[in-house]
mmCIF file with all atom_site columns, C-alpha atoms in Angstrom:
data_model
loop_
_atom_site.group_PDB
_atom_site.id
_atom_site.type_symbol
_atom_site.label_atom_id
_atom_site.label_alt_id
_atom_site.label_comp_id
_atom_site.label_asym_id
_atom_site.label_entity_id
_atom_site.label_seq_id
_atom_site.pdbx_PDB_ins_code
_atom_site.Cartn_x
_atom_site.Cartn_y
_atom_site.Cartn_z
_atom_site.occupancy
_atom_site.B_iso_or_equiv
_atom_site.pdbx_formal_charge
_atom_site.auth_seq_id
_atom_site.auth_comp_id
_atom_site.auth_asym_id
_atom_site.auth_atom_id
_atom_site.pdbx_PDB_model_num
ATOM 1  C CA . UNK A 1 1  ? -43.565 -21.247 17.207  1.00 0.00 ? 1  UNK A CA 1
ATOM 2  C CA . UNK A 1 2  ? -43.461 -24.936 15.952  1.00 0.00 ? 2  UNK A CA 1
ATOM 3  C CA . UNK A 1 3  ? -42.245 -25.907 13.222  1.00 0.00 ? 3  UNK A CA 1
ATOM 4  C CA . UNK A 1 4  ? -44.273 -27.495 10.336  1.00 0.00 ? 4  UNK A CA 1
ATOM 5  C CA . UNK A 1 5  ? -43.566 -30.391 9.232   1.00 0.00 ? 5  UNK A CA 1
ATOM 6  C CA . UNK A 1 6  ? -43.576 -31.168 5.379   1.00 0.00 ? 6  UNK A CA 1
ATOM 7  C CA . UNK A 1 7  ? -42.880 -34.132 3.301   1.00 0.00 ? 7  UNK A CA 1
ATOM 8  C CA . UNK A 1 8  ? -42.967 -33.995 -0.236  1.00 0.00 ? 8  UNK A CA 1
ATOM 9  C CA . UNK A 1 9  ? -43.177 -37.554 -1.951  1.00 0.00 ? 9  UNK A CA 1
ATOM 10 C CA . UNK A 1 10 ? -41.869 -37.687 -6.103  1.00 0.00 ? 10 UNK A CA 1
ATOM 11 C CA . UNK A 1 11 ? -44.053 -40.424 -7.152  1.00 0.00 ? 11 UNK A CA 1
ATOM 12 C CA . UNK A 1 12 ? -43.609 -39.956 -11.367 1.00 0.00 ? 12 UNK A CA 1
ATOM 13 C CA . UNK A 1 13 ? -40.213 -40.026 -13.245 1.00 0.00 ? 13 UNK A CA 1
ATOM 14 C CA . UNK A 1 14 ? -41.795 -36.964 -15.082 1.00 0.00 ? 14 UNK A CA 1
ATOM 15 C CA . UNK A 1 15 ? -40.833 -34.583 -12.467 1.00 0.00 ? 15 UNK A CA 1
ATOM 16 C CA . UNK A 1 16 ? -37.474 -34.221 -14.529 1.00 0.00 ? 16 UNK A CA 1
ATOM 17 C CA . UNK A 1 17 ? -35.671 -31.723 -11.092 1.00 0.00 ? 17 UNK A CA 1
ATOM 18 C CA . UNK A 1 18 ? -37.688 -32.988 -7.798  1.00 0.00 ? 18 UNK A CA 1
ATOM 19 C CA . UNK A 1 19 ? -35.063 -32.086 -5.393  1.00 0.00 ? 19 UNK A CA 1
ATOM 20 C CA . UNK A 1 20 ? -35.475 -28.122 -6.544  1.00 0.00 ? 20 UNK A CA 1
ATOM 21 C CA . UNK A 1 21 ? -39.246 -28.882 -6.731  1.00 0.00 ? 21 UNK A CA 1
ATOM 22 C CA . UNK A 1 22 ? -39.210 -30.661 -2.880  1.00 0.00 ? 22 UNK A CA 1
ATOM 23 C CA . UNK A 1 23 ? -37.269 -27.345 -1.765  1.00 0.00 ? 23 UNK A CA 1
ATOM 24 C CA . UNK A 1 24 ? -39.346 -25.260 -3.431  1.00 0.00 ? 24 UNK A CA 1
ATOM 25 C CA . UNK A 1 25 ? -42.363 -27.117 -1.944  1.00 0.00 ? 25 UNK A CA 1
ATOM 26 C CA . UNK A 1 26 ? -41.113 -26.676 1.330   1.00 0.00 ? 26 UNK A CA 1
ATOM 27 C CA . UNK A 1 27 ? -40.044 -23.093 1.772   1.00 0.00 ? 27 UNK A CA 1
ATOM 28 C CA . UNK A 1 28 ? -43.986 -22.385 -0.051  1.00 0.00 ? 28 UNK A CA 1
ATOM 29 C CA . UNK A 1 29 ? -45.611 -24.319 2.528   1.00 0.00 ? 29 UNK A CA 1
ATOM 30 C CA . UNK A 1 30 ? -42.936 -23.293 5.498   1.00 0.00 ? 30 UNK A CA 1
ATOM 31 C CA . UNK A 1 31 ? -44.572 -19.417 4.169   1.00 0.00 ? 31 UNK A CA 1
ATOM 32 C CA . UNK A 1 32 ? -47.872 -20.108 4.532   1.00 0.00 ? 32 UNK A CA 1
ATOM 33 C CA . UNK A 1 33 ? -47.730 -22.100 8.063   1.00 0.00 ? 33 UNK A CA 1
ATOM 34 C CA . UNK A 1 34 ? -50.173 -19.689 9.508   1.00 0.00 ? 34 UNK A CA 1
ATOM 35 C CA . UNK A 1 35 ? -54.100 -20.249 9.464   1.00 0.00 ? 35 UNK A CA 1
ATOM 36 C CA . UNK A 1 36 ? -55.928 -17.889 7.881   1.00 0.00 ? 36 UNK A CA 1
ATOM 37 C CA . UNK A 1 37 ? -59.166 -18.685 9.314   1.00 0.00 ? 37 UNK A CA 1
ATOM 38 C CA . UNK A 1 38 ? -57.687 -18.388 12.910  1.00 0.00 ? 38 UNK A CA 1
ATOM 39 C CA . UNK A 1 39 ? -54.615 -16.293 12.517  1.00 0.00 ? 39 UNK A CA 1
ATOM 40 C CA . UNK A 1 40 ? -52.806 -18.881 14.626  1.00 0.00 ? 40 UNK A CA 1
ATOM 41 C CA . UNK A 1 41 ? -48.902 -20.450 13.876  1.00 0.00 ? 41 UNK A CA 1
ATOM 42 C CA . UNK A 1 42 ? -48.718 -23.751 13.278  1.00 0.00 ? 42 UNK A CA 1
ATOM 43 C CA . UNK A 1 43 ? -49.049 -26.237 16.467  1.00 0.00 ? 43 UNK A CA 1
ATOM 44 C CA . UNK A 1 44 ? -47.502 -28.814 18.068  1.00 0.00 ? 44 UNK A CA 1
ATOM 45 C CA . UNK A 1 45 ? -48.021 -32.028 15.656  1.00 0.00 ? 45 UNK A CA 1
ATOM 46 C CA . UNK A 1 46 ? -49.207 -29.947 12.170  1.00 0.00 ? 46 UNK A CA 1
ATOM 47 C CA . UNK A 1 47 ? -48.447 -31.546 9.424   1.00 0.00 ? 47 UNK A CA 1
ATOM 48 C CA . UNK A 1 48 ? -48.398 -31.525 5.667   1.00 0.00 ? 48 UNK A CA 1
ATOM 49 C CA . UNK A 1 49 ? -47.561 -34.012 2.771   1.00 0.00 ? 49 UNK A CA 1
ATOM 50 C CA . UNK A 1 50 ? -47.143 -32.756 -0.938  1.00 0.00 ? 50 UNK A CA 1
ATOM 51 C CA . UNK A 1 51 ? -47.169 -35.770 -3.261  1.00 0.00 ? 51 UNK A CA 1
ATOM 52 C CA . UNK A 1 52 ? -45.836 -35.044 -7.020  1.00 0.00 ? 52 UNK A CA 1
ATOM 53 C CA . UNK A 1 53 ? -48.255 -37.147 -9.234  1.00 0.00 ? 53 UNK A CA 1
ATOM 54 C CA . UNK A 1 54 ? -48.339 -37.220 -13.300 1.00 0.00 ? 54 UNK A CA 1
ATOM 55 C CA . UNK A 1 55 ? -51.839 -37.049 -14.806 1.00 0.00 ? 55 UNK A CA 1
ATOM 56 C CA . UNK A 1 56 ? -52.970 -40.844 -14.624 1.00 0.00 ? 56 UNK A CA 1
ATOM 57 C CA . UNK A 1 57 ? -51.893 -40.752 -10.986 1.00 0.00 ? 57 UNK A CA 1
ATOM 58 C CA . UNK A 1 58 ? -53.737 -37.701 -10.119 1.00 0.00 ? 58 UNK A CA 1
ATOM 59 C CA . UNK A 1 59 ? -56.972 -38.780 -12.385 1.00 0.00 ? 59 UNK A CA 1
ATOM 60 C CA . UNK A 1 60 ? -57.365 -42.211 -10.078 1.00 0.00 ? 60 UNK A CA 1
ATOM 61 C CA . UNK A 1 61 ? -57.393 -40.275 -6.969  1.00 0.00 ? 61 UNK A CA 1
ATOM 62 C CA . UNK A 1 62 ? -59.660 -37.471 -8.092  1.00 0.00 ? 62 UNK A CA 1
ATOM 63 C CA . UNK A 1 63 ? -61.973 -40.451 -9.133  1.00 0.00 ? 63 UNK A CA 1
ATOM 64 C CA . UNK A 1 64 ? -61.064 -42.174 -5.929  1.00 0.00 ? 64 UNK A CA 1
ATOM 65 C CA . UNK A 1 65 ? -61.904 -39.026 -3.636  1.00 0.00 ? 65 UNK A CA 1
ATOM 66 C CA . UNK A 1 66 ? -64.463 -36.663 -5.551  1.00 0.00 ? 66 UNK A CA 1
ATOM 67 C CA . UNK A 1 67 ? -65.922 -38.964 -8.039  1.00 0.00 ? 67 UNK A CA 1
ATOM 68 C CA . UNK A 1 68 ? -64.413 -36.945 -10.816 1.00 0.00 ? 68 UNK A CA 1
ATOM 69 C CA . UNK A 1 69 ? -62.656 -39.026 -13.862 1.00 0.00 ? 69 UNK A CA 1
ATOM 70 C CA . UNK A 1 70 ? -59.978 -35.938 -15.394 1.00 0.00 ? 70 UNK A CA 1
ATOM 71 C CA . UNK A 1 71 ? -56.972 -35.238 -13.646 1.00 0.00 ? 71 UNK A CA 1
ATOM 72 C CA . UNK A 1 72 ? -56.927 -31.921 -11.209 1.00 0.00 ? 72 UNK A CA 1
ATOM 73 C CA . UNK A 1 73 ? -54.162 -29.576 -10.256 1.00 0.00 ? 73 UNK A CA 1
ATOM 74 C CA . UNK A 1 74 ? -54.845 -29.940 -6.758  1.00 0.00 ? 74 UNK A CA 1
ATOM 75 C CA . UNK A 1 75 ? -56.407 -32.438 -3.855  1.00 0.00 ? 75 UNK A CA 1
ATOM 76 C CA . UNK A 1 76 ? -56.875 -31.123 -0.212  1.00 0.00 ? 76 UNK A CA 1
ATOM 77 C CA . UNK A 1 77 ? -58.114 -32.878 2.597   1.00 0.00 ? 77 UNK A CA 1
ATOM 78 C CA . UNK A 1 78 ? -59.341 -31.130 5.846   1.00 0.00 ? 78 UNK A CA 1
ATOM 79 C CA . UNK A 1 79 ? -56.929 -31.130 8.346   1.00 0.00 ? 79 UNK A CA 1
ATOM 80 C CA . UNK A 1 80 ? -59.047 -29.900 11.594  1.00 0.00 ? 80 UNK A CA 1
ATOM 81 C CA . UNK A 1 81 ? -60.612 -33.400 13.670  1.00 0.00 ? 81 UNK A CA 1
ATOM 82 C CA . UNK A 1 82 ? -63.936 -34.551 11.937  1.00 0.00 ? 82 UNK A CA 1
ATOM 83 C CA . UNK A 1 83 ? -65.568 -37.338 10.894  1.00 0.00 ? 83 UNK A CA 1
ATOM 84 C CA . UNK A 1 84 ? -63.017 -39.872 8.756   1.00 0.00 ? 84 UNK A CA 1
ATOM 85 C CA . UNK A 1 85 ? -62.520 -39.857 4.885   1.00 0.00 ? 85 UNK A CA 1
ATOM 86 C CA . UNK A 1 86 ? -64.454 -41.466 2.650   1.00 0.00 ? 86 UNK A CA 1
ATOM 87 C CA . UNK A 1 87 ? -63.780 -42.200 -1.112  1.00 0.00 ? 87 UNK A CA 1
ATOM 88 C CA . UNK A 1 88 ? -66.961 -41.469 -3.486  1.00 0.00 ? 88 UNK A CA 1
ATOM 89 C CA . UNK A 1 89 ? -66.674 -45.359 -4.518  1.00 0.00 ? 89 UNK A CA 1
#
């Protein structure tokens, strides 16, 4: 099986521990490195980054991406080959 890789990015001073939060991060996403749509393990070249965001930072993007002005715990983008991203704006 390959291994995933994961980066985690600390982009706000207000995550006060990031190193425990990047290891955390990485074992959680190391756990779930198996599709549940196709049962398969993680390929050659899968990938995943985890970027650590305060409220203001998240807000812009969820306007950004989904047109929504409030921050959000979460933003996911597909990962499968389609057509490219698009922000809302």
């Amino acid at each position: 099986m390959s291994k995933l890789k994961v980066d985690v990015l600390v982009e706000s001073p207000l995550w006060k521990k990031p190193d425990y939060a990047i290891r955390v991060l990485m074992r959680a996403a190391e756990a779930v490195s198996v599709s549940p749509k196709t049962g398969r393990a993680i390929g050659p070249g899968d990938e995943i980054c985890i970027v650590l965001l305060d409220d203001a930072q998240i807000a812009a993007l969820n306007l950004k991406w989904r047109g929504k002005d409030a921050p959000t715990n979460v933003l996911s983008f597909p990962a499968s080959p389609g057509p490219a991203l698009r922000a809302s704006r």
